[in-house]
PDB file of C-alpha atoms in Angstrom:
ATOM      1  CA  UNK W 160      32.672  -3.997 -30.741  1.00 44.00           C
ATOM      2  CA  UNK W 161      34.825  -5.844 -28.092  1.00 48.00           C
ATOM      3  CA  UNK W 162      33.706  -8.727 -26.169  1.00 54.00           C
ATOM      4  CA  UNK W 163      32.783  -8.162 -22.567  1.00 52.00           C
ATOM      5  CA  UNK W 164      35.096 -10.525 -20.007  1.00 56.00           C
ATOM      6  CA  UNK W 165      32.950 -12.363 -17.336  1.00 50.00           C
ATOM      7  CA  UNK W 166      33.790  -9.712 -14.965  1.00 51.00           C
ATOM      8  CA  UNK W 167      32.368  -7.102 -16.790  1.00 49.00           C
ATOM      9  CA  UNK W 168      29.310  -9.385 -17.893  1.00 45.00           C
ATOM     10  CA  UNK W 169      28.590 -10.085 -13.936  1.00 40.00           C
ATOM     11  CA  UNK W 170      28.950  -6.919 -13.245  1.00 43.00           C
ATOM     12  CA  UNK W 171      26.275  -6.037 -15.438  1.00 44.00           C
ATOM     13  CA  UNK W 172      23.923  -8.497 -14.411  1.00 42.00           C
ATOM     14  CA  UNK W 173      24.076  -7.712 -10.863  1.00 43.00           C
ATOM     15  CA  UNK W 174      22.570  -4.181 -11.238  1.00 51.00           C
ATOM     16  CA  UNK W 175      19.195  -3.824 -10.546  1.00 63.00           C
ATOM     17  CA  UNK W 176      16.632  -2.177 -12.672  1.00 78.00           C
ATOM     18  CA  UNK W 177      14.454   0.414 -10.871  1.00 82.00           C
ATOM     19  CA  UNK W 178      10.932  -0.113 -10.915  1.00 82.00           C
ATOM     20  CA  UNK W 179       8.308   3.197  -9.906  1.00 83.00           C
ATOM     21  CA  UNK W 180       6.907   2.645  -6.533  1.00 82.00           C
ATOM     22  CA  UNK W 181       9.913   0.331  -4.678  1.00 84.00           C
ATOM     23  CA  UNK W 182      11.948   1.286  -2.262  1.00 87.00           C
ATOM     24  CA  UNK W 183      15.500   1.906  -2.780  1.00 89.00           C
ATOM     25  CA  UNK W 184      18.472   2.864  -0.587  1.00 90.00           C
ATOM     26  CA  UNK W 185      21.502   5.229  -1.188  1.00 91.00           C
ATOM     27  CA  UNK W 186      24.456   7.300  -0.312  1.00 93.00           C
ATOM     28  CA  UNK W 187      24.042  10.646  -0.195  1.00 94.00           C
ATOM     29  CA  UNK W 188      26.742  12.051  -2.973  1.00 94.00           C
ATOM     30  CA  UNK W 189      25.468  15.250  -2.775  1.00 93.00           C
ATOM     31  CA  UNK W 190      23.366  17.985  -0.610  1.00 94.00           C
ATOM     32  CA  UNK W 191      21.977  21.707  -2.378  1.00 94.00           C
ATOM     33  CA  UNK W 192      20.145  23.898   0.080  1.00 94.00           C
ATOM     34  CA  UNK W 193      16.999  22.435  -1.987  1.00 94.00           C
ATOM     35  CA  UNK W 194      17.951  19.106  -3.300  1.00 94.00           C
ATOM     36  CA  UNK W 195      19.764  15.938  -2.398  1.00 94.00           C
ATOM     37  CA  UNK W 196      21.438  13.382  -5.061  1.00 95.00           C
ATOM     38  CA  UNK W 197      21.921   9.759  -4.165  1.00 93.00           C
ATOM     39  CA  UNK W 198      23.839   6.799  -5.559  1.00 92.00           C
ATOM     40  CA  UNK W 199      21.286   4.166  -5.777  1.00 90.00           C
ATOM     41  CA  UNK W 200      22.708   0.933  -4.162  1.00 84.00           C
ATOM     42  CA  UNK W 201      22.590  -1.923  -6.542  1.00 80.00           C
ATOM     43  CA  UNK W 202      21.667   0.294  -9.303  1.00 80.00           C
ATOM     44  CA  UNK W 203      24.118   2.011 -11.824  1.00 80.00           C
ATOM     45  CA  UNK W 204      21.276   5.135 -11.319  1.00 84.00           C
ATOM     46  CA  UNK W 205      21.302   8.187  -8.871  1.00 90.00           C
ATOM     47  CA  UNK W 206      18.462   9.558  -7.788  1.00 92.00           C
ATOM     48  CA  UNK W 207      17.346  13.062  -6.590  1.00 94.00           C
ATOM     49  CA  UNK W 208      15.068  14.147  -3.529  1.00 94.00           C
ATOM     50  CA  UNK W 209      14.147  17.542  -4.007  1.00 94.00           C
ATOM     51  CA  UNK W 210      12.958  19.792  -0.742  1.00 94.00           C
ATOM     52  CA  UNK W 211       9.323  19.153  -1.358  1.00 92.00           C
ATOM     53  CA  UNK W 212       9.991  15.395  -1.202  1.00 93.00           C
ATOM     54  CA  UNK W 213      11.663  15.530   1.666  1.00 94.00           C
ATOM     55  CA  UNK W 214      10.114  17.164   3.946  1.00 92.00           C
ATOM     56  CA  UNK W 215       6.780  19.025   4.135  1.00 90.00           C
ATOM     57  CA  UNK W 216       8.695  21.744   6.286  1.00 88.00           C
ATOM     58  CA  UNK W 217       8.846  25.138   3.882  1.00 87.00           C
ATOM     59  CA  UNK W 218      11.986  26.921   2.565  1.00 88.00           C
ATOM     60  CA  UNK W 219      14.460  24.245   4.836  1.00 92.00           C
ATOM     61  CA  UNK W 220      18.147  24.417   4.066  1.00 94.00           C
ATOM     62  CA  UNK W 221      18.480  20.682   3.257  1.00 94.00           C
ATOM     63  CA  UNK W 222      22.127  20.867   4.079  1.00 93.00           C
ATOM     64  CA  UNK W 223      21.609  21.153   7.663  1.00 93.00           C
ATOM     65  CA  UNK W 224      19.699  17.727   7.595  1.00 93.00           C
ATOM     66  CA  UNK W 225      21.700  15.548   5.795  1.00 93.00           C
ATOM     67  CA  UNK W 226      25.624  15.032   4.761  1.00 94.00           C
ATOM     68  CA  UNK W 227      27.132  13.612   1.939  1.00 95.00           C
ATOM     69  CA  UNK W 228      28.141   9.986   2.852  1.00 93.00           C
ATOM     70  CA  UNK W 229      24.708   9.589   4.538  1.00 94.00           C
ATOM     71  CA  UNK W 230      22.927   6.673   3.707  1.00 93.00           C
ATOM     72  CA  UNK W 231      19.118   6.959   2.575  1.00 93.00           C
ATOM     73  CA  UNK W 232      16.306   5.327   1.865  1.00 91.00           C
ATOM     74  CA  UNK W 233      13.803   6.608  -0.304  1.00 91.00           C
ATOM     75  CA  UNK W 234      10.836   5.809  -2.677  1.00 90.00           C
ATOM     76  CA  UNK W 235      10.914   6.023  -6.528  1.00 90.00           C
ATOM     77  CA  UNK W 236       8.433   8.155  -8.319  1.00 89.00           C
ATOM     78  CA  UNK W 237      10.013   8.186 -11.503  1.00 88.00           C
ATOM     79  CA  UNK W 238      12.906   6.033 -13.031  1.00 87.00           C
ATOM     80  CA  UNK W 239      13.886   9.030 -14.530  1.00 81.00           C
ATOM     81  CA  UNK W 240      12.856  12.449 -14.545  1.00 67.00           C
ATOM     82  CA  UNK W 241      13.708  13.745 -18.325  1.00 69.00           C
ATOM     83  CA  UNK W 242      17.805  14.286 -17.270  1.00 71.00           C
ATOM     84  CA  UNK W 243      18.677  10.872 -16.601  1.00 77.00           C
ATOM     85  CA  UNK W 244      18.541  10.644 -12.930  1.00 87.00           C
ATOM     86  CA  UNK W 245      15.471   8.815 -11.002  1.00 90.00           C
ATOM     87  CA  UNK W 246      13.158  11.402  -9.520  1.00 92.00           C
ATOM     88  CA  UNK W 247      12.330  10.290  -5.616  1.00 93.00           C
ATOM     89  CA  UNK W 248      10.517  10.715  -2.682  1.00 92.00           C
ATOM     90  CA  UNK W 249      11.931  10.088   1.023  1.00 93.00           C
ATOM     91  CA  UNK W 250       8.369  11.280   2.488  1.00 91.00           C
ATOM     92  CA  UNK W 251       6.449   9.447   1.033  1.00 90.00           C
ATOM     93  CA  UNK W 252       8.027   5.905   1.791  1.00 90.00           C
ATOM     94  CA  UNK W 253       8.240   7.450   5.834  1.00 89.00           C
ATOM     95  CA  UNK W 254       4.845   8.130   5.383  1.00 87.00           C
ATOM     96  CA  UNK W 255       4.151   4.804   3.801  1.00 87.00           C
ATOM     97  CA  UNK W 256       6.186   2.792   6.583  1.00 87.00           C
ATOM     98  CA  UNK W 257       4.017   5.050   9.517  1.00 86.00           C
ATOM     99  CA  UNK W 258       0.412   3.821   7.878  1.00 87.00           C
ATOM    100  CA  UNK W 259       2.242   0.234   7.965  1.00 87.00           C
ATOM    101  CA  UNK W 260       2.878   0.454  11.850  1.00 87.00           C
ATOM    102  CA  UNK W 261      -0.152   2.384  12.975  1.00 87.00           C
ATOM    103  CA  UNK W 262      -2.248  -0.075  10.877  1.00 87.00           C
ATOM    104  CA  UNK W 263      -3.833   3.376   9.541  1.00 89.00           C
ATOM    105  CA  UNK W 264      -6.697   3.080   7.254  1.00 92.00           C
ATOM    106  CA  UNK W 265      -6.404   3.893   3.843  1.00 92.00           C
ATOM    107  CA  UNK W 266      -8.672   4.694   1.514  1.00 92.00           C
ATOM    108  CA  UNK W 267      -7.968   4.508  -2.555  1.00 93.00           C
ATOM    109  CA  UNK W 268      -9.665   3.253  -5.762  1.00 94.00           C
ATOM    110  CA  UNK W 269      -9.026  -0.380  -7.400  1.00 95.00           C
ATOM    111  CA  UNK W 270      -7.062  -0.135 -10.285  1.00 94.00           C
ATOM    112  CA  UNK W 271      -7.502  -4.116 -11.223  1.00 93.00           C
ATOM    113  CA  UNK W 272      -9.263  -6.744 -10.385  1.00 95.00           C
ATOM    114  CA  UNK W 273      -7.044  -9.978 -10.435  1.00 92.00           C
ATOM    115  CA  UNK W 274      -8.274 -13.423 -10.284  1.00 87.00           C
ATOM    116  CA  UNK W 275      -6.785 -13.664  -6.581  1.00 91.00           C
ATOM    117  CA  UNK W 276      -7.392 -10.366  -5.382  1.00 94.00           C
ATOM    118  CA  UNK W 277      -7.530  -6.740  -5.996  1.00 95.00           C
ATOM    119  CA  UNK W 278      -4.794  -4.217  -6.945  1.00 94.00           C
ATOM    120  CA  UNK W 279      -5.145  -0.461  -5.666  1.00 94.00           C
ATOM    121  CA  UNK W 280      -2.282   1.969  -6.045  1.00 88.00           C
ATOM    122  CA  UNK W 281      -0.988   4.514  -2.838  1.00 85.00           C
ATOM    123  CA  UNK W 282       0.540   7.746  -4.498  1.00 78.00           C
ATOM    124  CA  UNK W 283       2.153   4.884  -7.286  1.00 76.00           C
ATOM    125  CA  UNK W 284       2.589   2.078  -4.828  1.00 82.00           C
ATOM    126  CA  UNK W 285       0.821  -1.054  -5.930  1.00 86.00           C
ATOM    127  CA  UNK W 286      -1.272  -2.724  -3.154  1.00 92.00           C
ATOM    128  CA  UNK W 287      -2.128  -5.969  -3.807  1.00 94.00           C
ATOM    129  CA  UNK W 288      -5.128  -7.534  -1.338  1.00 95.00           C
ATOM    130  CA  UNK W 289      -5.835 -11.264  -1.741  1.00 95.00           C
ATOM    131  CA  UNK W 290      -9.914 -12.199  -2.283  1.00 94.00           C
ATOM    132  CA  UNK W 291      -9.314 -13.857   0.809  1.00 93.00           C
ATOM    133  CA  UNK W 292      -8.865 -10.011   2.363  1.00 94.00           C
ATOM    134  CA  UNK W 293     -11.217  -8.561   0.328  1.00 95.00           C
ATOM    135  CA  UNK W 294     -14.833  -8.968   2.268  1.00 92.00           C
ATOM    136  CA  UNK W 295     -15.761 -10.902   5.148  1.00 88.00           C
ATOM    137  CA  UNK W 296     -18.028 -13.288   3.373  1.00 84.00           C
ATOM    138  CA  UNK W 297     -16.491 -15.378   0.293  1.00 83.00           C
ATOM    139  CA  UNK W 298     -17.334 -13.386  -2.482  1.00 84.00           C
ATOM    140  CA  UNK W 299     -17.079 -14.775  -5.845  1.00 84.00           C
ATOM    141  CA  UNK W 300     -17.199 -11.970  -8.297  1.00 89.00           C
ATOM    142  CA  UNK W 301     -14.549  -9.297  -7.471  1.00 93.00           C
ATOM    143  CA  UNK W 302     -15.548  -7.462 -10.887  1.00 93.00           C
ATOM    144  CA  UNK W 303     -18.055  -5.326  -8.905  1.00 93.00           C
ATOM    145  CA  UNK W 304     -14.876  -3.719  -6.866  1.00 95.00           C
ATOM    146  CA  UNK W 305     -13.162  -1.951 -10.116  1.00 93.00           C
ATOM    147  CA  UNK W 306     -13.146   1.444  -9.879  1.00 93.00           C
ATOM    148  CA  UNK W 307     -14.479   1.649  -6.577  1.00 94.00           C
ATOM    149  CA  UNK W 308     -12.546   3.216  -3.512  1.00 94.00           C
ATOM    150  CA  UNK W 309     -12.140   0.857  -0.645  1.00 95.00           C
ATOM    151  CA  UNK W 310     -10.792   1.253   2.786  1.00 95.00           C
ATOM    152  CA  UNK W 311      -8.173  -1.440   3.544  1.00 95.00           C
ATOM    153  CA  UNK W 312      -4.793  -1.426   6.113  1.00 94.00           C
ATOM    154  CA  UNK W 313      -1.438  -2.518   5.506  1.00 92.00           C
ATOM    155  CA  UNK W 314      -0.334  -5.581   6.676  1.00 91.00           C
ATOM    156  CA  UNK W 315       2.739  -6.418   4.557  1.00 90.00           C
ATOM    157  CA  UNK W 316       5.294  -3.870   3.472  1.00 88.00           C
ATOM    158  CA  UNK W 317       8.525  -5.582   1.848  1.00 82.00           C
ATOM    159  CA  UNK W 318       8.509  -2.571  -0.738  1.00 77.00           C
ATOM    160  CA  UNK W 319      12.203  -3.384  -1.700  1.00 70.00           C
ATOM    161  CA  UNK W 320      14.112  -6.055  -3.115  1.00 62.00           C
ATOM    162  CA  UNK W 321      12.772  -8.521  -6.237  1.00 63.00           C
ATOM    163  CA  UNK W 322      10.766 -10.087  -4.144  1.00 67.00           C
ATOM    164  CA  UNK W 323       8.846  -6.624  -3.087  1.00 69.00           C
ATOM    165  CA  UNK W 324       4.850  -6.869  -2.255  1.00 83.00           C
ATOM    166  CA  UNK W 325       2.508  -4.673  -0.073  1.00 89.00           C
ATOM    167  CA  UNK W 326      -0.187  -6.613   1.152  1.00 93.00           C
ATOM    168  CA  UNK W 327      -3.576  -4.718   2.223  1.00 94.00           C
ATOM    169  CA  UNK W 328      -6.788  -6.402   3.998  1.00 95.00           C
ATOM    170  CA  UNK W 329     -10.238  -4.725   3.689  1.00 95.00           C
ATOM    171  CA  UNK W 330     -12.093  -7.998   5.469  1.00 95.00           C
ATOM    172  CA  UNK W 331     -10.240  -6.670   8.693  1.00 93.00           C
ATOM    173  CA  UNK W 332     -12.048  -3.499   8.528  1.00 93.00           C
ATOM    174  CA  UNK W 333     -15.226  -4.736   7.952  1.00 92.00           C
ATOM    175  CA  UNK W 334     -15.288  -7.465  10.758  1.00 92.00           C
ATOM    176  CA  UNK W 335     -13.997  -4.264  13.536  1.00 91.00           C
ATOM    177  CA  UNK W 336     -17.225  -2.577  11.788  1.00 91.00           C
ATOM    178  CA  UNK W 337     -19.249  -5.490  12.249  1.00 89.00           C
ATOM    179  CA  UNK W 338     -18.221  -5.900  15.583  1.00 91.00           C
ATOM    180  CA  UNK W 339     -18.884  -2.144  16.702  1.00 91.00           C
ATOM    181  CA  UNK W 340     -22.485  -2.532  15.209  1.00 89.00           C
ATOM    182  CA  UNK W 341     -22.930  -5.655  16.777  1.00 90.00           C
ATOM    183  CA  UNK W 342     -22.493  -4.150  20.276  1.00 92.00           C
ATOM    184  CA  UNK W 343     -24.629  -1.399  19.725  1.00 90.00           C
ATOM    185  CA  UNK W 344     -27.393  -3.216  18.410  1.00 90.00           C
ATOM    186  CA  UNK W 345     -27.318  -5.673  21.299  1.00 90.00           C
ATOM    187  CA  UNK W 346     -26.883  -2.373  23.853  1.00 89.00           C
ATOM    188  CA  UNK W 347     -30.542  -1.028  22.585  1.00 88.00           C
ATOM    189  CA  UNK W 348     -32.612  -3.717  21.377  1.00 89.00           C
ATOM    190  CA  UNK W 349     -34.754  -5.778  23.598  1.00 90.00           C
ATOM    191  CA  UNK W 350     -37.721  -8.624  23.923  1.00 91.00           C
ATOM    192  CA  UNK W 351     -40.946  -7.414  22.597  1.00 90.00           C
ATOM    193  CA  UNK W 352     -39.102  -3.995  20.365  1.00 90.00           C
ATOM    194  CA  UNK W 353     -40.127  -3.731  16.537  1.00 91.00           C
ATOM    195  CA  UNK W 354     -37.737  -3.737  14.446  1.00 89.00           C
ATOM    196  CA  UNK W 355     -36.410  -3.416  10.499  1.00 91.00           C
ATOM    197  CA  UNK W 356     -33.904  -5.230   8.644  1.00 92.00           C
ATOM    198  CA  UNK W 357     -33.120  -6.604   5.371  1.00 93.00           C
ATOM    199  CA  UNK W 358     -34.257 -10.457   4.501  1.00 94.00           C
ATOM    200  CA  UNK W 359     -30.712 -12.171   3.753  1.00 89.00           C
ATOM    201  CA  UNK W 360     -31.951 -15.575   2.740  1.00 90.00           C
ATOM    202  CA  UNK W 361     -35.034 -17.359   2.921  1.00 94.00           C
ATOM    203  CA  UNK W 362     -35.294 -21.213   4.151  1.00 94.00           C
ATOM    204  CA  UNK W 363     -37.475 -23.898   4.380  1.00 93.00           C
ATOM    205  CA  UNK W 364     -37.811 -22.832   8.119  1.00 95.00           C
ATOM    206  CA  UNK W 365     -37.985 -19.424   7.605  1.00 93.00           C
ATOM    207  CA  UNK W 366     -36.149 -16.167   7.113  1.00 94.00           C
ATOM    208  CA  UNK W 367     -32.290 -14.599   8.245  1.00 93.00           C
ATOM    209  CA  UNK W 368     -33.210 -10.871   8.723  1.00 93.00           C
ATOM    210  CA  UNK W 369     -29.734  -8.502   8.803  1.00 90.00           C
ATOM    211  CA  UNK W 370     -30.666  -6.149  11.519  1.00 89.00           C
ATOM    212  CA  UNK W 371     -27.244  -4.524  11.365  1.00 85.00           C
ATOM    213  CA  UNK W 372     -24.565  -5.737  13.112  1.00 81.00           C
ATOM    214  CA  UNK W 373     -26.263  -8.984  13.913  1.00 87.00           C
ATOM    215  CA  UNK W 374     -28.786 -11.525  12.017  1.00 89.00           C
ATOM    216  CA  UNK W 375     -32.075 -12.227  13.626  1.00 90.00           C
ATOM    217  CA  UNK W 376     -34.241 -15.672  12.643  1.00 92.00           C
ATOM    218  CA  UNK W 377     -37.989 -14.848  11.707  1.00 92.00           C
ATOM    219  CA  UNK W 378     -39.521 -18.434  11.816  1.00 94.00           C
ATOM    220  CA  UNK W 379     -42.059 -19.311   9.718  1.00 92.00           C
TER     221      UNK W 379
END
């Protein structure tokens, strides 16, 4: 076997491996009426977007939507899809980017629970929300959350690159819910009304009752 020069040895080091779930970005090489082939910049890989991945619009001639020399960006499902080529999605990352800047709620199930947070996975896409994101009271024990579907937005999305990380905050939700239950308990309850509520902690003085949306002091 000959020895690789330095040129050849940085060359190889330079490529990128692709990982399922990033976001890459390449030059169209290709265009079918039903499939588009990129060359994966950075990468020594091309890719494929097939009609259903990239758009939801039935039996469109992908040739009249993009050219070869067109540059793309596009999310990878699968490093490769059984004939050497990286199966991906340009959709789904547009779809991904548009819950990013509508701060749309998401809702999908935790798929580990981390000492610093949770992990939950988007159609692949790893989500990682800190424990500091995770309720709106410090909460210890994050066991309880695996398996569970949570709600949570996106607040980071750097899903390309080696330093890639979505970011996803549930405690935002919960305070806006807090909030809206908060002003609707305060728009209906008034001085001398029986109510119910669940006893939250118990003191020397007497007892926090959650009345939902707001706490409520039942001195001894």
């Amino acid at each position: 076997m000959s020895e690789l020069s330095f040129e050849q040895m940085f060359e190889e080091s330079s490529f990128k491996r692709l990982r399922t779930g990033e976001a890459v970005t390449g030059q169209v090489i290709g265009v079918k009426e039903d499939e588009i082939i990129l060359s994966i910049a950075g990468s020594k890989s091309e890719g494929i977007i097939t009609r259903s991945e990239f758009t939801n619009e039935p039996g469109v001639d992908l040739r009249t939507k993009v050219q070869v020399g067109d540059e793309l960006e596009a999310k990878v499902l699968k490093v490769n899809d059984g004939e050497g080529m990286a199966a991906l999605s340009y959709k789904r990352l547009a779809a991904d980017k548009e819950a990013f800047e509508n701060k749309e709620v998401l809702k999908e199930k935790v798929t580990q629970v981390m000492e610093k947070g949770l992990v939950v996975e988007v159609e692949g896409t790893r989500v990682f929300i800190p424990a500091s994101m995770v309720s709106d009271t410090y909460d210890k024990d994050l066991s309880k959350y695996a398996g569970q579907e949570i709600e949570f937005v996106v607040t980071e999305f750097n899903p390309s690159g080696r330093r890639s990380r979505i970011i996803g905050d549930r405690k935002q939700i919960l305070l806006e819910k807090k909030a809206a239950m908060q002003k609707e308990l305060f728009e209906k309850i008034a001085v001398g009304q029986t109510v119910e509520g669940v006893v939250k902690n118990v003191t020397d003085f007497g007892a926090f009752i959650d009345l939902g949306g707001a706490d409520g002091l039942l001195h001894i």
